[in-house]
Amino acid sequence: MNRQADTIIYMDNNATTRMAPEVLEAMLPFLTDYYGNPSSMHNFGGQVGRVVADARAKVADLLGAEPEEITFTSCGTESDSTAILSALQSFPDKRHIVTTRVEHPAIKTLCDNLDARTGHKHRVTRLKVSSDGTLDLDEYKAALDDDTAIVSIMWANNETGVIFPVEEMAAIAKKRGILFHTDAVQAVGKIPIDLKKLDVDFLSLSGHKLHSPKGVGVLYVRRGTPFVPFLAGGHQEKGRRGGTENVASIVGLGRACELAALKMEEENTKVRALRDKLENGLLTSVPRSILNGHKIDRLPNTANISFEFVEGEAILLHLNRYNICASSGSACTSGSLEPSHVLRAMGVPFTAAHGSIRFSLSIYNTEQEVDFVLEKVPSIISSLRQMSPFWNG
Amino acid sequence: MWEYTELVQEHFLHPRNVGEIENPSGMGDVGSLACGDALKLTLKVENDIIVDAKFKTFGCASAIASSSALTEMIKGLHIDEAAKITNQDIADFLGGLPKEKMHCSVMGREALEAAIADYRGTVLPTAEGEIVCECFGVTDLEIIRAIKESNLRSIEEITNFTKAGGGCGKCEEKLRDILRATAGETFEIKAIAQKPQRMTALQKIKKIEEVLEREIKPGLRKDGGDIELIDVDGDFVMVSLRGACTSCAKSQTTLKQYVEKKLRELVLDTLIVEDANS
């Protein structure tokens, strides 16, 4: 614990984000004076219940949802598991799931182990992506059948930022009477979402990806959607999720959603401009560098770039020397021996996949920081390439 | 984040002896781009003394640090002394490596051996072995050696040291056989405990193909039949029977009693075999 936050150049916001100072301020009273249980009969607890209701309304506002459609959970992963398992239990005769090959491990691993977990056999169709990380809607339509219990498609990919056509895909599922879930952990707060206009039945979000604390998430459940709780217990969350509410974090998330709505414009102008400057600068100044993911259909904050013939972990550790935080899809950073499943699904060649770096920005990044990164990266790549037996530069 | 020692960080950030010796007395070139790490070691030897050593490495911090350490360790050594350096010596020189990164030190030793063999004009015994892990090109002799030298006791440890089995995973059975034969029965218990399968769809398909090819097709062909894998979707394995099998009244029995049974036994015990034509 020796890194001071203000000396850090943090460009790893798809991993987690800095908590907004306004969020911390909103939370503090509920970590100190107002420790009551929202379920209590006395006023001391009851007043906390009203604060939770207020936070629920704020989350609903950001999503274009009704407060009663918002269930607080502990994280995005819990929300994902709740949605999928609820759908399978609601339709016990249906044993087919449609998802993609590039989902977050929260969905991927769940689908990999469904049979062992539920004791029933399931079919999982994992939609392919093209080399720019986009889906083929015809393949999607063909994958749906009468046995399909639920479709789960991430709204935006965490590694490349590529945005999937969730609006259209949800409408197609709706027509077939199939439930639609979207893991919107990376999308919420970065792009506008209006669930009133969409046929989405379940949506997952995670607090710490939008400047509120870790340990709180949300599952949106459209009114009227059949629902089976994941955590059985008390009557909290109208019986949808047992367990005493994480009050302070819920208050923080409510405040963060309020801020996200206010900053949405900035996210799509200022942050996008910084990302573009960083991305274009790196692609121009570093030879043999490649953008991973569709250039347009993408989150405004994410740039995933491969530097050929060098290895990602080595790049990250050099960046670390300058207090620059980013991440990589290389094998070595994960402890596995193969590079990211997302880049492999896109068919990114090994020469490039091992050297992929993801920069993910936020409203807290500045142009000076982008300039600093642009100044450092080319020489880091060049020195590693001088060391690489595959580089003939 | 990996816990790297100060020495690993030092050799990674300030690697010694980077480059390539022109007209080297010996050269070792191991690993590949696909594998995620590679090392080219060049030596200058005079009167059997290594007077200079240089390296070029593609790989993570520990691969670069291991290469740098290796060159420092061997400079000035008699070639016979250098030949005795083990991967553990390289790891020790650096104050240790995370266990998942031990293969980086193994890569260093392999490059050294290759360079010495090149200098002496001999052929490495490991180069004569049979490839077991096709993803990372690891031979049985290399695996056996790693098991003996580093006292490995599980498939996971073999992967940490040699990378074998870290890709598609279809060599797992072979690795288990080699481990059993090399390390003896002591390992048996651990291997079974490890069995709960974590297979990707790709690993599953490859394994199914392998079993069809090796175990099932020869038997069917003897009777003038054949079988083709059409698709694998989750646990459902779609196959199509060919030749004499198509008109055989017992074909459904063959599918369930023979094909499914074999696949469940050798791949995954939850598989369901279905006839794609019915």
XYZ file of C-alpha atoms in Angstrom:
671
model
C 0.000 0.000 0.000
C 2.488 2.607 -1.056
C 0.885 4.245 -4.042
C -0.724 7.603 -3.449
C -3.926 7.994 -5.411
C -2.994 11.425 -6.731
C 0.242 10.242 -8.343
C -1.515 7.412 -10.167
C -2.517 7.653 -13.803
C -5.511 5.395 -13.666
C -6.589 4.033 -17.045
C -8.079 0.755 -15.862
C -11.649 1.896 -15.259
C -13.204 -1.230 -16.804
C -11.588 -3.123 -13.916
C -12.814 -0.768 -11.239
C -13.246 2.959 -10.735
C -12.334 5.611 -8.254
C -15.181 6.376 -5.892
C -16.597 9.837 -6.517
C -16.006 12.172 -3.555
C -19.736 13.007 -3.602
C -20.485 9.296 -3.249
C -18.254 8.904 -0.204
C -19.825 11.982 1.351
C -23.309 10.555 0.857
C -22.262 7.231 2.385
C -20.413 8.363 5.497
C -23.430 9.037 7.765
C -24.559 5.453 7.168
C -21.200 4.058 8.221
C -21.250 6.151 11.392
C -24.364 7.648 13.003
C -27.188 6.020 11.061
C -26.460 2.373 11.527
C -30.079 1.274 11.942
C -31.569 -1.704 10.114
C -34.041 -0.571 7.448
C -36.382 -3.409 8.449
C -36.727 -2.217 12.050
C -39.982 -0.872 13.409
C -38.408 2.055 15.256
C -37.806 5.388 13.628
C -34.051 5.054 13.957
C -34.088 2.127 11.560
C -37.096 3.233 9.591
C -35.436 6.457 8.486
C -32.676 4.370 6.916
C -35.339 2.431 5.019
C -36.481 5.674 3.434
C -32.919 6.424 2.332
C -32.676 3.017 0.657
C -35.954 3.723 -1.137
C -34.553 7.061 -2.284
C -31.411 5.341 -3.667
C -33.598 2.790 -5.449
C -35.477 5.597 -7.173
C -32.205 7.176 -8.313
C -30.950 3.920 -9.811
C -34.313 3.449 -11.538
C -34.086 6.964 -12.986
C -30.724 6.323 -14.601
C -32.050 3.166 -16.267
C -35.491 4.424 -17.233
C -37.008 1.832 -14.889
C -39.526 1.808 -12.032
C -38.121 1.641 -8.462
C -39.909 -1.650 -7.838
C -37.980 -3.178 -10.745
C -34.653 -2.556 -8.967
C -33.227 -5.243 -6.664
C -29.968 -4.530 -4.847
C -27.397 -7.343 -4.824
C -23.777 -7.679 -3.758
C -22.173 -7.430 -7.192
C -22.619 -7.865 -10.936
C -21.749 -11.544 -10.718
C -24.561 -12.190 -8.221
C -26.988 -10.309 -10.475
C -25.939 -12.424 -13.477
C -26.302 -15.723 -11.629
C -29.653 -14.658 -10.176
C -31.098 -13.794 -13.588
C -29.983 -16.957 -15.387
C -30.874 -19.385 -12.617
C -34.214 -17.654 -12.060
C -35.146 -18.072 -15.722
C -34.169 -21.756 -15.701
C -36.237 -22.396 -12.600
C -39.190 -20.447 -13.962
C -39.207 -22.543 -17.138
C -38.094 -25.987 -15.987
C -38.988 -27.589 -19.331
C -36.639 -25.325 -21.257
C -33.000 -26.314 -21.259
C -31.341 -24.064 -23.796
C -29.435 -20.803 -23.305
C -28.160 -18.448 -25.962
C -25.154 -16.309 -25.114
C -21.884 -15.229 -26.754
C -18.309 -16.448 -26.810
C -17.044 -13.195 -25.353
C -19.069 -12.907 -22.133
C -17.516 -11.937 -18.816
C -16.526 -14.931 -16.660
C -19.623 -14.239 -14.505
C -21.755 -15.608 -17.361
C -19.191 -17.805 -19.094
C -18.263 -19.883 -16.054
C -21.873 -20.114 -14.906
C -22.893 -21.526 -18.316
C -19.894 -23.878 -18.352
C -21.016 -25.436 -15.067
C -24.808 -25.245 -15.316
C -25.384 -28.982 -15.503
C -23.346 -29.766 -12.426
C -25.016 -26.936 -10.531
C -28.620 -27.645 -11.495
C -28.480 -31.401 -11.949
C -30.053 -31.044 -15.400
C -28.593 -31.153 -18.877
C -28.551 -27.880 -20.744
C -27.547 -26.785 -24.192
C -25.624 -23.537 -24.416
C -25.274 -21.792 -27.763
C -22.371 -19.363 -27.714
C -22.637 -16.925 -30.603
C -19.502 -16.277 -32.625
C -18.029 -12.822 -33.087
C -16.332 -11.476 -36.184
C -12.786 -10.145 -36.236
C -13.986 -6.733 -35.044
C -15.823 -8.320 -32.135
C -19.369 -7.852 -33.464
C -22.213 -10.388 -33.585
C -24.148 -11.778 -36.542
C -27.885 -11.233 -35.977
C -28.835 -13.982 -38.428
C -26.840 -16.485 -36.428
C -28.609 -15.177 -33.330
C -32.081 -15.560 -34.823
C -31.279 -19.075 -35.996
C -30.039 -20.045 -32.541
C -33.358 -19.320 -30.806
C -35.744 -22.243 -30.527
C -38.732 -23.417 -28.502
C -36.415 -24.883 -25.907
C -34.625 -21.556 -25.244
C -35.216 -20.427 -21.657
C -33.170 -17.244 -21.712
C -30.830 -15.181 -23.841
C -27.907 -13.509 -22.092
C -25.938 -10.970 -24.113
C -23.544 -8.465 -22.589
C -24.374 -4.869 -23.489
C -20.744 -3.894 -23.955
C -17.627 -6.038 -23.852
C -15.268 -5.386 -20.954
C -12.088 -6.033 -22.922
C -12.759 -4.277 -26.224
C -15.660 -1.999 -25.320
C -17.599 -3.276 -28.352
C -21.330 -2.559 -27.947
C -23.820 -5.238 -28.955
C -27.223 -4.372 -30.508
C -29.101 -5.214 -27.321
C -32.201 -3.222 -28.304
C -32.703 -5.237 -31.476
C -31.727 -8.554 -29.937
C -34.106 -8.108 -27.000
C -36.960 -7.315 -29.399
C -36.254 -10.487 -31.361
C -36.286 -12.594 -28.178
C -39.503 -10.930 -27.040
C -41.233 -11.888 -30.289
C -40.344 -15.503 -29.624
C -41.517 -15.234 -26.001
C -37.994 -15.797 -24.700
C -36.589 -13.980 -21.642
C -33.717 -11.595 -22.315
C -30.909 -10.767 -19.879
C -28.114 -8.307 -20.452
C -24.932 -7.941 -18.437
C -24.707 -4.153 -18.648
C -21.922 -3.791 -16.080
C -19.679 -1.948 -18.548
C -22.446 0.005 -20.276
C -24.291 1.639 -17.372
C -23.116 5.187 -16.856
C -21.140 5.216 -20.094
C -23.973 5.134 -22.632
C -27.625 6.161 -22.246
C -30.027 3.353 -21.346
C -33.807 3.653 -21.318
C -35.389 0.384 -20.295
C -38.917 1.718 -20.785
C -38.331 1.581 -24.515
C -36.671 -1.840 -24.513
C -37.733 -5.476 -24.290
C -35.049 -6.340 -21.750
C -36.323 -8.545 -18.898
C -33.184 -8.643 -16.718
C -30.242 -6.258 -16.528
C -27.160 -6.533 -14.289
C -25.038 -3.639 -13.123
C -22.163 -3.266 -10.707
C -21.603 -0.286 -8.411
C -17.838 -0.130 -8.503
C -17.722 0.305 -12.274
C -19.446 3.648 -11.974
C -17.622 5.390 -9.179
C -19.463 3.881 -6.239
C -18.009 1.300 -3.824
C -17.302 -2.386 -4.383
C -19.769 -4.848 -2.905
C -23.006 -3.516 -4.336
C -24.813 -4.369 -7.554
C -28.271 -4.283 -9.039
C -30.494 -6.694 -10.859
C -33.258 -5.030 -12.823
C -36.275 -7.331 -13.225
C -38.980 -6.075 -15.552
C -42.379 -5.903 -13.875
C -44.307 -9.099 -14.513
C -41.226 -11.208 -15.264
C -41.323 -14.553 -13.421
C -38.707 -14.509 -10.690
C -37.126 -17.024 -8.324
C -34.700 -15.617 -5.707
C -31.072 -16.712 -5.643
C -30.493 -15.927 -1.968
C -33.360 -17.160 0.167
C -33.909 -15.388 3.459
C -35.836 -12.510 4.911
C -38.320 -10.206 3.272
C -35.694 -7.664 2.183
C -35.978 -6.408 -1.385
C -39.620 -7.512 -1.382
C -38.499 -11.094 -0.884
C -36.334 -11.080 -4.002
C -33.009 -11.094 -2.232
C -32.558 -12.117 1.394
C -29.882 -10.487 3.531
C -29.705 -7.189 5.401
C -29.208 -4.326 2.982
C -25.694 -2.945 2.461
C -27.126 0.464 3.290
C -24.090 2.704 2.916
C -23.101 1.199 -0.434
C -26.676 1.336 -1.687
C -26.808 5.032 -0.777
C -23.470 5.471 -2.552
C -24.728 3.704 -5.654
C -27.835 5.888 -5.714
C -25.680 9.005 -5.594
C -23.350 7.576 -8.265
C -26.308 6.955 -10.585
C -27.437 10.519 -10.086
C -23.939 11.736 -10.977
C -23.695 9.366 -13.949
C -26.803 10.898 -15.482
C -25.270 14.360 -15.070
C -21.902 13.261 -16.489
C -23.231 11.170 -19.383
C -22.649 14.025 -21.780
C -19.087 14.502 -20.546
C -18.434 10.760 -20.824
C -19.410 10.852 -24.479
C -17.594 14.068 -25.368
C -14.614 14.747 -23.103
C -13.771 11.147 -22.248
C -14.343 10.036 -25.831
C -12.033 12.792 -27.104
C -9.297 11.781 -24.638
C -9.686 8.121 -25.595
C -9.518 8.992 -29.291
C -6.433 11.107 -28.759
C -4.731 8.298 -26.852
C -5.777 5.639 -29.333
C -4.918 7.534 -32.499
C -1.667 8.735 -30.971
C -0.549 5.217 -30.085
C -1.637 3.712 -33.403
C 0.339 6.391 -35.269
C 3.456 6.526 -33.125
C 3.940 2.780 -32.590
C 4.525 0.726 -35.727
C 2.799 -2.662 -35.945
C 0.074 -1.678 -33.482
C -3.526 -2.761 -34.079
C -6.879 -1.684 -32.656
C -8.914 -4.596 -31.287
C -12.678 -4.172 -31.670
C -15.073 -2.239 -33.857
C -13.918 1.347 -34.311
C -17.390 2.922 -34.024
C -19.709 0.595 -32.073
C -17.714 0.960 -28.921
C -17.831 2.444 -25.423
C -16.427 5.977 -25.389
C -13.798 5.125 -22.747
C -12.156 1.923 -23.968
C -9.167 1.388 -26.247
C -7.738 -2.096 -26.703
C -4.521 -2.053 -28.700
C -2.160 -4.875 -29.628
C 1.535 -4.208 -29.940
C 2.917 -6.995 -32.050
C 5.943 -9.088 -31.014
C 5.974 -7.976 -27.387
C 4.283 -9.482 -24.376
C 1.561 -7.719 -22.382
C 2.779 -8.364 -18.863
C 6.161 -6.886 -19.691
C 4.457 -3.762 -21.067
C 2.235 -3.427 -17.986
C 5.152 -3.689 -15.582
C 7.011 -0.980 -17.467
C 3.891 1.214 -17.373
C 3.681 0.457 -13.663
C 7.065 2.118 -13.162
C 5.468 5.363 -14.304
C 2.394 4.737 -12.117
C 0.307 4.119 -15.237
C -2.423 1.535 -14.602
C -3.836 -0.481 -17.522
C -4.513 -4.164 -18.180
C -3.713 -6.827 -20.737
C -5.307 -9.808 -22.455
C -1.980 -11.614 -22.476
C -1.703 -15.101 -21.051
C 0.935 -14.202 -18.485
C -1.145 -11.638 -16.640
C -3.917 -14.079 -15.872
C -1.863 -17.037 -14.766
C -3.244 -19.069 -17.630
C -0.992 -19.948 -20.540
C -3.365 -18.791 -23.245
C -4.401 -15.242 -24.097
C -7.869 -13.788 -23.472
C -10.912 -15.781 -24.635
C -12.344 -12.581 -26.100
C -9.376 -11.892 -28.375
C -9.178 -15.570 -29.350
C -12.881 -15.582 -30.240
C -12.195 -12.578 -32.484
C -9.387 -14.496 -34.156
C -6.676 -12.027 -33.140
C -3.413 -13.751 -34.109
C -1.034 -14.875 -31.366
C 1.556 -12.335 -32.508
C -0.885 -9.644 -31.409
C -3.004 -11.252 -28.674
C -0.074 -11.682 -26.287
C 0.744 -7.989 -26.626
C -2.713 -6.505 -26.126
C -3.194 -3.619 -23.709
C -6.534 -2.204 -22.603
C -6.702 1.438 -21.600
C -10.060 2.346 -20.058
C -10.602 5.970 -19.117
C -13.017 7.879 -16.919
C -14.128 11.443 -16.326
C -11.234 11.798 -13.869
C -8.569 11.452 -16.568
C -6.919 14.565 -17.945
C -5.286 15.512 -21.201
C -1.923 15.811 -19.425
C -2.226 12.182 -18.398
C -2.978 11.127 -21.958
C 0.026 13.113 -23.163
C 2.224 11.462 -20.558
C 1.116 7.979 -21.627
C 1.627 8.906 -25.278
C 5.142 10.009 -24.406
C 6.071 6.829 -22.502
C 4.465 3.965 -24.417
C 6.388 4.147 -27.710
C 9.771 3.897 -25.992
C 8.585 1.039 -23.765
C 7.412 -0.911 -26.811
C 10.553 -0.096 -28.705
C 12.871 -1.239 -25.898
C 10.954 -4.498 -25.467
C 11.057 -5.079 -29.198
C 14.825 -4.582 -29.225
C 14.865 -7.502 -26.848
C 12.437 -9.648 -28.873
C 13.876 -12.362 -31.136
C 10.929 -11.851 -33.513
C 11.469 -8.166 -34.110
C 13.557 -7.160 -37.095
C 13.099 -3.418 -36.721
C -0.387 -9.156 -9.643
C 2.586 -11.498 -9.420
C 4.848 -11.423 -6.390
C 8.206 -10.929 -8.061
C 11.388 -10.700 -6.006
C 13.520 -7.548 -6.100
C 16.039 -9.456 -8.200
C 13.435 -10.505 -10.783
C 12.286 -6.893 -11.061
C 15.861 -5.663 -11.294
C 16.773 -8.108 -14.080
C 13.508 -7.368 -15.884
C 13.877 -3.590 -15.781
C 17.631 -3.624 -16.409
C 18.332 -6.805 -18.307
C 21.995 -7.743 -18.776
C 23.521 -8.951 -22.030
C 20.649 -8.195 -24.381
C 21.470 -8.811 -28.012
C 22.919 -11.364 -30.354
C 26.527 -12.418 -30.846
C 27.564 -12.457 -34.483
C 28.932 -15.781 -35.678
C 28.278 -17.409 -32.303
C 30.110 -20.519 -31.169
C 26.763 -21.918 -30.072
C 23.140 -20.867 -30.376
C 19.968 -22.037 -28.614
C 16.596 -20.965 -29.974
C 13.594 -22.181 -27.966
C 9.896 -21.325 -27.598
C 7.673 -19.557 -30.132
C 5.405 -16.558 -30.588
C 2.326 -18.736 -30.296
C 3.526 -20.089 -26.974
C 3.828 -16.611 -25.523
C 7.528 -16.829 -24.791
C 10.707 -17.487 -26.717
C 14.422 -17.165 -26.083
C 17.383 -16.977 -28.422
C 20.681 -17.468 -26.611
C 24.029 -16.964 -28.345
C 27.413 -17.936 -26.878
C 30.981 -17.087 -27.648
C 33.240 -19.910 -26.449
C 37.035 -19.902 -26.386
C 38.980 -22.964 -25.218
C 35.760 -24.360 -23.781
C 35.239 -21.233 -21.659
C 32.086 -19.136 -22.264
C 33.605 -15.690 -22.749
C 30.365 -13.983 -23.778
C 26.634 -14.703 -23.760
C 23.746 -12.661 -25.131
C 19.997 -13.157 -25.284
C 16.869 -11.994 -27.007
C 13.584 -12.810 -25.303
C 9.908 -12.424 -26.104
C 7.876 -12.925 -22.975
C 6.784 -11.724 -19.583
C 8.901 -10.188 -16.851
C 10.044 -13.524 -15.448
C 11.038 -14.790 -18.906
C 13.191 -11.705 -19.469
C 14.650 -11.851 -15.947
C 15.433 -15.590 -16.282
C 17.224 -14.972 -19.575
C 19.215 -12.096 -18.128
C 20.138 -14.133 -15.045
C 21.199 -17.071 -17.175
C 23.664 -15.028 -19.202
C 25.172 -13.604 -16.006
C 25.504 -17.069 -14.492
C 27.294 -18.684 -17.413
C 29.727 -15.974 -18.441
C 33.245 -17.122 -17.565
C 32.205 -20.716 -16.909
C 33.778 -23.781 -18.464
C 31.274 -25.341 -20.840
C 31.121 -28.518 -18.720
C 30.265 -26.470 -15.635
C 27.624 -24.478 -17.536
C 26.046 -27.732 -18.688
C 25.292 -28.600 -15.059
C 23.059 -25.545 -14.491
C 19.463 -26.522 -13.759
C 16.298 -24.475 -14.021
C 16.177 -24.413 -10.229
C 19.633 -22.765 -10.223
C 18.252 -20.002 -12.438
C 15.203 -19.530 -10.196
C 17.426 -19.519 -7.094
C 19.740 -16.921 -8.649
C 16.697 -14.644 -8.892
C 15.584 -15.350 -5.327
C 12.774 -17.583 -6.582
C 9.951 -17.387 -9.129
C 6.176 -17.713 -8.663
C 5.301 -21.391 -9.231
C 3.178 -20.576 -12.289
C 6.281 -18.975 -13.812
C 8.747 -21.819 -13.312
C 8.499 -22.641 -17.007
C 10.441 -19.421 -17.661
C 13.460 -20.856 -15.830
C 12.984 -24.142 -17.701
C 13.073 -22.187 -20.965
C 16.412 -20.719 -19.873
C 17.928 -24.109 -19.182
C 16.585 -25.489 -22.473
C 18.151 -22.647 -24.438
C 21.446 -23.204 -22.631
C 21.407 -26.917 -23.402
C 20.559 -26.240 -27.025
C 23.386 -23.718 -27.311
C 25.899 -26.094 -25.711
C 24.767 -28.950 -27.971
C 25.114 -26.631 -30.946
C 28.652 -25.763 -29.852
C 29.585 -29.375 -29.330
C 27.848 -30.470 -32.516
C 25.689 -33.011 -30.690
C 21.981 -33.681 -30.859
C 19.896 -33.070 -27.740
C 18.146 -36.194 -26.470
C 14.984 -34.154 -25.813
C 14.830 -33.209 -29.473
C 14.462 -36.906 -30.217
C 11.505 -37.356 -27.914
C 7.920 -37.614 -29.000
C 5.746 -34.489 -28.877
C 3.112 -34.895 -26.176
C 1.707 -31.366 -25.888
C 1.111 -30.064 -29.379
C 0.021 -26.599 -28.259
C 3.417 -25.830 -26.760
C 5.511 -28.470 -28.534
C 6.674 -30.298 -25.395
C 8.169 -33.801 -25.740
C 7.800 -36.786 -23.417
C 11.524 -36.681 -22.622
C 11.285 -33.063 -21.508
C 8.306 -33.874 -19.309
C 9.943 -36.937 -17.771
C 13.034 -34.921 -17.040
C 11.068 -32.116 -15.399
C 9.165 -34.633 -13.245
C 12.396 -36.212 -12.041
C 14.439 -33.039 -11.608
C 11.812 -30.954 -9.889
C 9.986 -33.796 -8.172
C 6.653 -32.934 -9.815
C 3.563 -34.674 -8.473
C 0.561 -33.341 -10.407
C -0.546 -32.374 -13.897
C -0.763 -28.773 -12.679
C 2.878 -28.831 -11.631
C 3.902 -30.292 -14.988
C 2.069 -27.392 -16.648
C 3.756 -24.837 -14.384
C 7.194 -26.176 -15.229
C 6.911 -27.207 -18.879
C 3.674 -25.539 -20.082
C 2.562 -28.986 -21.318
C -1.213 -29.292 -20.921
C -1.727 -25.551 -20.581
C -3.383 -25.134 -23.986
C -6.199 -27.278 -25.354
C -5.676 -29.819 -22.604
C -6.120 -32.861 -24.813
C -2.788 -34.335 -23.747
C -3.951 -34.578 -20.143
C -4.352 -38.359 -20.315
C -0.883 -38.766 -21.758
C 0.564 -36.483 -19.103
C -1.143 -38.568 -16.441
C 0.316 -41.736 -17.938
C 3.802 -40.244 -18.063
C 3.484 -38.962 -14.511
C 2.270 -42.336 -13.277
C 5.078 -44.152 -15.030
C 7.729 -41.703 -13.900
C 6.671 -40.730 -10.425
C 5.149 -44.044 -9.453
C 1.994 -44.763 -7.597
C 2.331 -42.028 -4.986
C 0.672 -39.598 -7.316
C -2.427 -41.659 -7.946
C -4.561 -40.141 -5.201
C -3.888 -36.571 -6.249
C -4.706 -37.305 -9.870
C -8.122 -38.673 -9.029
C -8.906 -35.789 -6.723
C -8.133 -33.477 -9.615
C -10.449 -35.222 -11.990
C -13.519 -32.908 -11.730
C -13.224 -31.718 -15.249
C -12.848 -28.140 -16.211
C -12.930 -28.337 -19.958
C -13.583 -25.584 -22.440
C -15.875 -26.379 -25.348
C -12.827 -26.539 -27.595
C -11.012 -28.947 -25.304
C -14.104 -31.101 -25.159
C -14.478 -31.229 -28.940
C -10.817 -32.055 -29.420
C -10.977 -34.794 -26.860
C -14.131 -36.264 -28.361
C -12.506 -36.256 -31.793
C -9.457 -37.935 -30.398
C -11.442 -40.683 -28.704
C -13.582 -41.267 -31.816
C -10.448 -41.529 -33.910
C -8.472 -43.746 -31.577
C -11.029 -45.887 -29.789
C -14.197 -46.011 -31.825
C -13.547 -45.716 -35.541
C -11.143 -48.694 -35.815
C -13.801 -51.037 -34.351
C -16.578 -49.783 -36.644
C -14.367 -49.879 -39.720
C -13.657 -53.546 -39.127
C -17.370 -54.130 -39.764
C -17.423 -51.849 -42.804
C -18.959 -48.935 -40.939
C -17.766 -45.546 -39.833
C -18.767 -42.586 -37.721
C -18.443 -38.857 -38.159
C -18.647 -36.105 -35.573
C -21.184 -33.499 -36.704
C -21.449 -31.128 -33.771
C -20.894 -30.766 -30.054
C -23.314 -28.523 -28.229
C -22.856 -28.521 -24.481
C -23.069 -32.170 -23.516
C -24.860 -33.218 -26.685
C -22.619 -34.979 -29.164
C -24.163 -35.198 -32.638
C -22.715 -37.955 -34.744
C -23.565 -39.513 -38.045
C -23.060 -43.210 -38.706
C -21.667 -44.118 -42.097
C -21.216 -47.127 -44.353
C -22.552 -50.448 -43.093
C -23.700 -48.776 -39.866
C -26.449 -46.793 -41.586
C -28.397 -49.914 -42.555
C -27.534 -51.836 -39.431
C -30.541 -52.568 -37.256
C -28.396 -52.331 -34.189
C -27.048 -48.869 -34.983
C -28.935 -47.126 -32.169
C -27.620 -49.702 -29.725
C -24.123 -49.066 -31.077
C -24.528 -45.378 -30.445
C -25.732 -45.661 -26.881
C -24.027 -48.830 -25.653
C -20.732 -48.393 -27.362
C -20.036 -44.833 -28.527
C -21.697 -43.007 -25.648
C -20.267 -45.375 -23.101
C -16.743 -44.898 -24.439
C -17.062 -41.114 -24.617
C -18.432 -40.927 -21.094
C -15.626 -43.092 -19.854
C -12.828 -41.251 -21.594
C -14.054 -37.676 -21.989
C -16.848 -36.560 -19.704
C -19.388 -38.679 -17.871
C -22.286 -36.368 -18.699
C -22.083 -36.636 -22.506
C -25.154 -37.614 -24.518
C -24.643 -39.064 -27.977
C -27.312 -38.446 -30.577
C -27.744 -39.473 -34.183
C -27.699 -36.321 -36.318
C -29.776 -38.069 -39.002
C -32.700 -39.101 -36.863
